[in-house]
PDB file of C-alpha atoms in Angstrom:
ATOM      1  CA  MET A   1     135.934  39.272-243.626  1.00 92.00           C
ATOM      2  CA  LYS A   2     138.536  36.591-245.130  1.00 95.00           C
ATOM      3  CA  ALA A   3     136.631  34.290-247.420  1.00 96.00           C
ATOM      4  CA  ASP A   4     136.764  31.276-249.750  1.00 97.00           C
ATOM      5  CA  LEU A   5     133.364  31.514-252.114  1.00 97.00           C
ATOM      6  CA  HIS A   6     134.395  28.848-254.404  1.00 97.00           C
ATOM      7  CA  ILE A   7     134.618  25.376-253.099  1.00 98.00           C
ATOM      8  CA  HIS A   8     133.508  22.031-254.259  1.00 98.00           C
ATOM      9  CA  SER A   9     131.954  19.405-252.325  1.00 98.00           C
ATOM     10  CA  ALA A  10     132.048  15.658-253.236  1.00 98.00           C
ATOM     11  CA  LEU A  11     128.635  16.338-254.937  1.00 98.00           C
ATOM     12  CA  SER A  12     130.590  17.312-257.905  1.00 98.00           C
ATOM     13  CA  PRO A  13     131.906  14.480-259.213  1.00 97.00           C
ATOM     14  CA  CYS A  14     135.511  16.399-260.417  1.00 96.00           C
ATOM     15  CA  ALA A  15     135.992  16.812-256.178  1.00 97.00           C
ATOM     16  CA  ASN A  16     137.658  14.471-254.048  1.00 97.00           C
ATOM     17  CA  ASP A  17     135.440  12.269-252.098  1.00 97.00           C
ATOM     18  CA  ASP A  18     136.806  13.635-248.798  1.00 97.00           C
ATOM     19  CA  MET A  19     135.036  16.794-249.458  1.00 98.00           C
ATOM     20  CA  SER A  20     132.300  16.371-247.097  1.00 98.00           C
ATOM     21  CA  PRO A  21     130.436  19.246-245.192  1.00 98.00           C
ATOM     22  CA  ASN A  22     132.387  18.856-241.746  1.00 98.00           C
ATOM     23  CA  ASN A  23     135.872  18.268-243.351  1.00 98.00           C
ATOM     24  CA  ILE A  24     135.348  21.237-245.601  1.00 98.00           C
ATOM     25  CA  VAL A  25     134.212  23.604-242.835  1.00 98.00           C
ATOM     26  CA  ASN A  26     136.894  22.386-240.296  1.00 97.00           C
ATOM     27  CA  MET A  27     139.634  22.788-243.035  1.00 97.00           C
ATOM     28  CA  ALA A  28     138.200  26.504-243.790  1.00 97.00           C
ATOM     29  CA  LEU A  29     138.381  27.213-239.785  1.00 96.00           C
ATOM     30  CA  ILE A  30     142.142  25.763-239.832  1.00 96.00           C
ATOM     31  CA  ALA A  31     142.691  28.144-242.996  1.00 96.00           C
ATOM     32  CA  GLY A  32     141.511  30.978-240.651  1.00 96.00           C
ATOM     33  CA  LEU A  33     138.374  31.784-243.198  1.00 97.00           C
ATOM     34  CA  ASP A  34     135.571  33.916-241.670  1.00 96.00           C
ATOM     35  CA  CYS A  35     133.383  32.622-244.777  1.00 96.00           C
ATOM     36  CA  ILE A  36     132.790  30.289-247.376  1.00 97.00           C
ATOM     37  CA  SER A  37     130.662  29.216-250.047  1.00 98.00           C
ATOM     38  CA  VAL A  38     130.369  25.663-251.621  1.00 98.00           C
ATOM     39  CA  THR A  39     129.595  25.718-255.328  1.00 98.00           C
ATOM     40  CA  ASP A  40     128.764  22.710-256.463  1.00 98.00           C
ATOM     41  CA  HIS A  41     128.102  22.144-260.389  1.00 98.00           C
ATOM     42  CA  ASN A  42     124.736  22.724-261.250  1.00 98.00           C
ATOM     43  CA  SER A  43     123.232  21.645-258.096  1.00 98.00           C
ATOM     44  CA  LEU A  44     122.093  23.324-254.658  1.00 98.00           C
ATOM     45  CA  LYS A  45     121.157  20.055-252.917  1.00 98.00           C
ATOM     46  CA  GLN A  46     124.152  19.958-250.632  1.00 98.00           C
ATOM     47  CA  GLN A  47     123.299  23.554-249.879  1.00 98.00           C
ATOM     48  CA  LYS A  48     121.325  23.287-246.439  1.00 98.00           C
ATOM     49  CA  ILE A  49     123.259  20.870-244.958  1.00 98.00           C
ATOM     50  CA  MET A  50     126.562  22.780-245.617  1.00 98.00           C
ATOM     51  CA  LYS A  51     124.779  25.982-244.212  1.00 98.00           C
ATOM     52  CA  GLN A  52     123.687  23.815-240.818  1.00 98.00           C
ATOM     53  CA  VAL A  53     127.342  22.478-240.170  1.00 98.00           C
ATOM     54  CA  ALA A  54     129.234  25.673-241.096  1.00 98.00           C
ATOM     55  CA  ASP A  55     126.202  27.560-238.376  1.00 97.00           C
ATOM     56  CA  ARG A  56     127.431  24.660-236.103  1.00 96.00           C
ATOM     57  CA  ILE A  57     130.863  25.157-236.291  1.00 95.00           C
ATOM     58  CA  GLY A  58     130.998  28.951-236.482  1.00 95.00           C
ATOM     59  CA  ILE A  59     131.865  29.660-240.039  1.00 97.00           C
ATOM     60  CA  HIS A  60     129.705  32.411-241.720  1.00 97.00           C
ATOM     61  CA  TYR A  61     128.252  30.742-245.138  1.00 98.00           C
ATOM     62  CA  ILE A  62     126.483  31.925-248.383  1.00 97.00           C
ATOM     63  CA  TYR A  63     124.564  29.794-250.384  1.00 98.00           C
ATOM     64  CA  GLY A  64     126.320  28.926-253.975  1.00 98.00           C
ATOM     65  CA  VAL A  65     126.371  27.004-257.169  1.00 98.00           C
ATOM     66  CA  GLU A  66     128.486  26.950-260.366  1.00 98.00           C
ATOM     67  CA  VAL A  67     126.534  26.665-263.563  1.00 98.00           C
ATOM     68  CA  GLN A  68     127.495  25.813-266.717  1.00 98.00           C
ATOM     69  CA  THR A  69     125.777  27.808-269.515  1.00 98.00           C
ATOM     70  CA  VAL A  70     124.960  26.343-272.930  1.00 98.00           C
ATOM     71  CA  GLU A  71     128.084  28.335-274.181  1.00 97.00           C
ATOM     72  CA  ASP A  72     130.148  25.929-271.967  1.00 97.00           C
ATOM     73  CA  VAL A  73     130.733  29.016-269.795  1.00 98.00           C
ATOM     74  CA  HIS A  74     131.015  28.599-265.902  1.00 98.00           C
ATOM     75  CA  ILE A  75     128.866  31.151-263.593  1.00 98.00           C
ATOM     76  CA  ILE A  76     128.523  31.294-260.074  1.00 98.00           C
ATOM     77  CA  ALA A  77     125.605  32.251-258.624  1.00 98.00           C
ATOM     78  CA  TYR A  78     125.320  33.201-254.898  1.00 98.00           C
ATOM     79  CA  PHE A  79     122.241  33.538-252.580  1.00 97.00           C
ATOM     80  CA  ARG A  80     121.380  34.574-249.084  1.00 95.00           C
ATOM     81  CA  GLU A  81     117.937  33.143-248.549  1.00 95.00           C
ATOM     82  CA  GLU A  82     116.795  29.239-248.568  1.00 96.00           C
ATOM     83  CA  ASN A  83     113.614  30.567-250.292  1.00 96.00           C
ATOM     84  CA  ASP A  84     115.770  31.709-253.205  1.00 97.00           C
ATOM     85  CA  ILE A  85     118.013  28.387-253.461  1.00 97.00           C
ATOM     86  CA  GLU A  86     114.982  26.203-253.354  1.00 97.00           C
ATOM     87  CA  THR A  87     113.406  28.404-256.412  1.00 97.00           C
ATOM     88  CA  PHE A  88     116.632  28.495-258.450  1.00 98.00           C
ATOM     89  CA  GLN A  89     117.069  24.715-257.819  1.00 98.00           C
ATOM     90  CA  SER A  90     114.014  23.902-259.592  1.00 98.00           C
ATOM     91  CA  VAL A  91     115.276  26.127-262.638  1.00 98.00           C
ATOM     92  CA  LEU A  92     118.521  23.891-262.921  1.00 98.00           C
ATOM     93  CA  ASN A  93     116.005  20.853-262.543  1.00 97.00           C
ATOM     94  CA  GLU A  94     113.869  22.074-265.327  1.00 97.00           C
ATOM     95  CA  HIS A  95     117.155  22.965-267.573  1.00 97.00           C
ATOM     96  CA  LEU A  96     119.366  19.938-267.066  1.00 97.00           C
ATOM     97  CA  LEU A  97     119.261  17.186-269.343  1.00 95.00           C
ATOM     98  CA  PRO A  98     118.707  14.116-267.824  1.00 95.00           C
ATOM     99  CA  ILE A  99     121.866  12.396-268.736  1.00 96.00           C
ATOM    100  CA  GLN A 100     123.042   9.602-266.211  1.00 97.00           C
ATOM    101  CA  ASN A 101     126.243  10.012-264.544  1.00 97.00           C
ATOM    102  CA  ASP A 102     128.829   7.372-265.158  1.00 96.00           C
ATOM    103  CA  VAL A 103     130.487   6.954-261.845  1.00 95.00           C
ATOM    104  CA  ASN A 104     133.801   5.101-263.444  1.00 94.00           C
ATOM    105  CA  TYR A 105     134.161   7.877-265.929  1.00 96.00           C
ATOM    106  CA  PHE A 106     133.251  11.228-264.125  1.00 95.00           C
ATOM    107  CA  GLY A 107     133.484  10.325-260.290  1.00 97.00           C
ATOM    108  CA  ASN A 108     130.986  10.005-257.421  1.00 98.00           C
ATOM    109  CA  GLN A 109     128.251  12.545-256.707  1.00 98.00           C
ATOM    110  CA  PHE A 110     127.569  12.177-252.967  1.00 98.00           C
ATOM    111  CA  LEU A 111     125.004  13.661-250.876  1.00 98.00           C
ATOM    112  CA  PHE A 112     125.903  13.803-247.066  1.00 98.00           C
ATOM    113  CA  ASN A 113     123.915  14.244-244.000  1.00 98.00           C
ATOM    114  CA  GLU A 114     125.042  16.508-241.245  1.00 97.00           C
ATOM    115  CA  TRP A 115     127.580  14.097-239.939  1.00 97.00           C
ATOM    116  CA  ASP A 116     129.481  13.315-243.509  1.00 97.00           C
ATOM    117  CA  GLU A 117     127.399  10.070-243.798  1.00 98.00           C
ATOM    118  CA  VAL A 118     126.666   9.459-247.500  1.00 97.00           C
ATOM    119  CA  ILE A 119     123.004   9.480-247.752  1.00 97.00           C
ATOM    120  CA  SER A 120     122.255   9.469-251.503  1.00 97.00           C
ATOM    121  CA  HIS A 121     123.891   9.614-254.856  1.00 96.00           C
ATOM    122  CA  GLU A 122     122.964  12.439-257.386  1.00 97.00           C
ATOM    123  CA  GLU A 123     122.188   9.755-260.560  1.00 97.00           C
ATOM    124  CA  VAL A 124     121.953  13.056-263.072  1.00 98.00           C
ATOM    125  CA  LEU A 125     125.195  13.734-264.462  1.00 98.00           C
ATOM    126  CA  LEU A 126     125.968  17.393-262.783  1.00 98.00           C
ATOM    127  CA  ILE A 127     129.138  18.270-265.333  1.00 97.00           C
ATOM    128  CA  GLN A 128     127.300  19.356-268.029  1.00 97.00           C
ATOM    129  CA  SER A 129     125.684  22.694-269.969  1.00 98.00           C
ATOM    130  CA  LEU A 130     122.225  23.679-269.149  1.00 98.00           C
ATOM    131  CA  ASP A 131     119.955  24.492-272.015  1.00 96.00           C
ATOM    132  CA  LEU A 132     120.477  28.179-270.808  1.00 97.00           C
ATOM    133  CA  SER A 133     122.385  30.877-272.597  1.00 98.00           C
ATOM    134  CA  ILE A 134     124.578  33.108-270.472  1.00 98.00           C
ATOM    135  CA  ASP A 135     121.948  36.012-271.065  1.00 97.00           C
ATOM    136  CA  GLU A 136     118.943  33.923-270.043  1.00 98.00           C
ATOM    137  CA  LEU A 137     120.974  32.663-266.677  1.00 98.00           C
ATOM    138  CA  GLU A 138     121.361  36.016-265.602  1.00 97.00           C
ATOM    139  CA  VAL A 139     118.146  36.747-265.658  1.00 97.00           C
ATOM    140  CA  GLN A 140     117.064  33.476-263.763  1.00 97.00           C
ATOM    141  CA  ILE A 141     119.702  34.393-261.019  1.00 97.00           C
ATOM    142  CA  HIS A 142     118.486  37.898-260.745  1.00 97.00           C
ATOM    143  CA  ARG A 143     114.954  36.632-260.535  1.00 96.00           C
ATOM    144  CA  CYS A 144     116.017  34.402-257.485  1.00 97.00           C
ATOM    145  CA  HIS A 145     117.927  37.597-255.703  1.00 96.00           C
ATOM    146  CA  GLY A 146     120.880  36.018-256.333  1.00 97.00           C
ATOM    147  CA  LEU A 147     124.251  37.638-257.391  1.00 97.00           C
ATOM    148  CA  MET A 148     126.122  36.787-260.834  1.00 97.00           C
ATOM    149  CA  CYS A 149     129.880  35.890-260.760  1.00 97.00           C
ATOM    150  CA  LEU A 150     132.091  35.470-263.988  1.00 98.00           C
ATOM    151  CA  ALA A 151     134.105  32.502-262.826  1.00 98.00           C
ATOM    152  CA  HIS A 152     137.629  31.975-263.193  1.00 97.00           C
ATOM    153  CA  VAL A 153     137.193  34.485-265.720  1.00 96.00           C
ATOM    154  CA  CYS A 154     140.930  34.136-267.205  1.00 94.00           C
ATOM    155  CA  ASP A 155     141.254  30.223-267.171  1.00 94.00           C
ATOM    156  CA  LYS A 156     141.769  28.036-269.951  1.00 91.00           C
ATOM    157  CA  ALA A 157     138.577  26.136-269.630  1.00 92.00           C
ATOM    158  CA  ASN A 158     134.810  27.116-269.202  1.00 96.00           C
ATOM    159  CA  SER A 159     135.713  30.824-268.862  1.00 97.00           C
ATOM    160  CA  ILE A 160     133.678  33.560-270.514  1.00 97.00           C
ATOM    161  CA  LEU A 161     137.073  34.893-272.014  1.00 96.00           C
ATOM    162  CA  THR A 162     137.709  31.409-273.198  1.00 95.00           C
ATOM    163  CA  GLN A 163     134.523  30.228-274.783  1.00 95.00           C
ATOM    164  CA  LEU A 164     133.485  33.814-276.095  1.00 95.00           C
ATOM    165  CA  GLY A 165     136.458  35.578-276.280  1.00 95.00           C
ATOM    166  CA  PHE A 166     135.232  38.622-274.301  1.00 95.00           C
ATOM    167  CA  ILE A 167     132.475  40.068-271.826  1.00 96.00           C
ATOM    168  CA  ASN A 168     129.256  41.440-273.133  1.00 94.00           C
ATOM    169  CA  GLU A 169     128.900  45.300-271.913  1.00 93.00           C
ATOM    170  CA  ASN A 170     125.296  44.549-271.584  1.00 93.00           C
ATOM    171  CA  LEU A 171     125.562  41.557-269.530  1.00 95.00           C
ATOM    172  CA  GLN A 172     124.413  42.665-265.755  1.00 94.00           C
ATOM    173  CA  PHE A 173     126.884  40.495-263.937  1.00 95.00           C
ATOM    174  CA  ASP A 174     127.822  41.570-260.169  1.00 95.00           C
ATOM    175  CA  MET A 175     131.277  39.898-259.733  1.00 95.00           C
ATOM    176  CA  ILE A 176     134.575  38.740-261.435  1.00 96.00           C
ATOM    177  CA  GLU A 177     136.604  36.139-260.151  1.00 96.00           C
ATOM    178  CA  VAL A 178     140.171  36.440-260.739  1.00 95.00           C
ATOM    179  CA  LYS A 179     143.433  34.681-259.541  1.00 91.00           C
ATOM    180  CA  ASN A 180     145.747  37.486-259.316  1.00 90.00           C
ATOM    181  CA  GLN A 181     146.366  41.336-260.156  1.00 90.00           C
ATOM    182  CA  ALA A 182     147.670  40.295-263.532  1.00 93.00           C
ATOM    183  CA  GLN A 183     144.566  38.658-264.478  1.00 94.00           C
ATOM    184  CA  LYS A 184     142.447  41.605-263.085  1.00 93.00           C
ATOM    185  CA  LYS A 185     144.780  44.067-265.227  1.00 93.00           C
ATOM    186  CA  HIS A 186     144.196  41.787-268.242  1.00 94.00           C
ATOM    187  CA  VAL A 187     140.495  41.980-267.905  1.00 95.00           C
ATOM    188  CA  ILE A 188     140.404  45.652-267.817  1.00 94.00           C
ATOM    189  CA  GLU A 189     142.730  46.150-270.563  1.00 94.00           C
ATOM    190  CA  MET A 190     140.666  44.052-272.721  1.00 94.00           C
ATOM    191  CA  HIS A 191     137.171  46.077-271.223  1.00 95.00           C
ATOM    192  CA  PRO A 192     137.748  49.642-270.445  1.00 93.00           C
ATOM    193  CA  TRP A 193     134.011  50.179-270.399  1.00 92.00           C
ATOM    194  CA  ILE A 194     134.553  47.970-266.634  1.00 91.00           C
ATOM    195  CA  LYS A 195     134.853  50.451-263.933  1.00 82.00           C
ATOM    196  CA  ASP A 196     134.708  49.131-260.585  1.00 81.00           C
ATOM    197  CA  PRO A 197     132.813  45.518-260.337  1.00 83.00           C
ATOM    198  CA  PHE A 198     133.133  43.352-257.356  1.00 91.00           C
ATOM    199  CA  TRP A 199     136.724  41.537-257.977  1.00 93.00           C
ATOM    200  CA  ILE A 200     136.839  38.228-255.976  1.00 94.00           C
ATOM    201  CA  VAL A 201     140.008  35.757-255.667  1.00 94.00           C
ATOM    202  CA  ASN A 202     138.801  32.149-254.573  1.00 94.00           C
ATOM    203  CA  SER A 203     140.417  28.965-254.800  1.00 95.00           C
ATOM    204  CA  ASP A 204     138.134  26.572-256.605  1.00 96.00           C
ATOM    205  CA  ALA A 205     138.967  24.117-254.298  1.00 97.00           C
ATOM    206  CA  HIS A 206     138.196  20.289-255.364  1.00 97.00           C
ATOM    207  CA  PHE A 207     140.910  18.906-252.584  1.00 98.00           C
ATOM    208  CA  LEU A 208     140.980  19.900-248.836  1.00 97.00           C
ATOM    209  CA  GLN A 209     144.477  21.133-248.913  1.00 97.00           C
ATOM    210  CA  ASP A 210     143.260  23.939-251.508  1.00 97.00           C
ATOM    211  CA  ILE A 211     140.712  25.403-249.232  1.00 97.00           C
ATOM    212  CA  GLY A 212     141.804  29.251-248.690  1.00 92.00           C
ATOM    213  CA  LEU A 213     144.914  28.771-250.717  1.00 89.00           C
ATOM    214  CA  PHE A 214     144.492  32.379-252.165  1.00 87.00           C
ATOM    215  CA  GLU A 215     144.180  35.288-249.737  1.00 77.00           C
ATOM    216  CA  ASN A 216     140.832  36.948-250.293  1.00 85.00           C
ATOM    217  CA  ILE A 217     139.505  39.870-248.205  1.00 89.00           C
ATOM    218  CA  VAL A 218     135.824  40.393-248.676  1.00 89.00           C
ATOM    219  CA  ASP A 219     134.252  44.159-247.991  1.00 87.00           C
ATOM    220  CA  GLU A 220     131.158  43.036-246.272  1.00 87.00           C
ATOM    221  CA  LYS A 221     129.625  46.518-247.048  1.00 86.00           C
ATOM    222  CA  ARG A 222     130.212  46.365-250.524  1.00 85.00           C
ATOM    223  CA  LEU A 223     128.965  42.960-250.834  1.00 88.00           C
ATOM    224  CA  ASP A 224     125.646  43.833-249.075  1.00 86.00           C
ATOM    225  CA  GLU A 225     125.232  46.517-251.511  1.00 85.00           C
ATOM    226  CA  CYS A 226     125.588  44.029-254.295  1.00 84.00           C
ATOM    227  CA  TRP A 227     122.608  41.628-252.686  1.00 84.00           C
ATOM    228  CA  ARG A 228     120.248  45.140-252.027  1.00 79.00           C
ATOM    229  CA  LYS A 229     120.472  45.437-255.985  1.00 82.00           C
ATOM    230  CA  TRP A 230     118.245  42.516-256.222  1.00 82.00           C
ATOM    231  CA  ILE A 231     115.956  42.080-253.603  1.00 74.00           C
TER     232      ILE A 231
END
């Protein structure tokens, strides 16, 4: 299936304010996508509405969130079940510092209903680090039956290679997100012990026109095998 599993809604303050549920799903439809995941920063509060809208329009939806660890590394967590996102949201609530968002500096953090009406604003700043290490976060993701993806692994900001310089061989990640084959080759050359992880290419879209920007075909059978490992 053709997928884009790293999209930000307007709940993420760094995303454009028109990144509403219906706009996102309809743009995914225009882009010819079969499956999407909205992965807002440190919050799953928009996920149920995203799933509802995606189901209505006819796009397969995977629950997701982009988490920032204490090392300032971005990790994407994917979930299949609504109960699991509720449990993981409680983890986020516990480990996110109660710093108030400055809308004028960081941007809006909108929560929408199924008709793209703004129903509330997230008051806690979502672009910050949790007080969880990468290793501690890995345990929490898998405890909630989720998949752990190393986000934009070669980016110059908030990637594991930028922040730590390497991928720990003992880290039980499930997926690695890259932008192209050159990045994949670079990661393998740095870490010859990495044999055959689930490589994924996403847009990291913050604007509607970027959704589906990169061609990414996801092997559904392989993805299901990843899920079953943690169920």
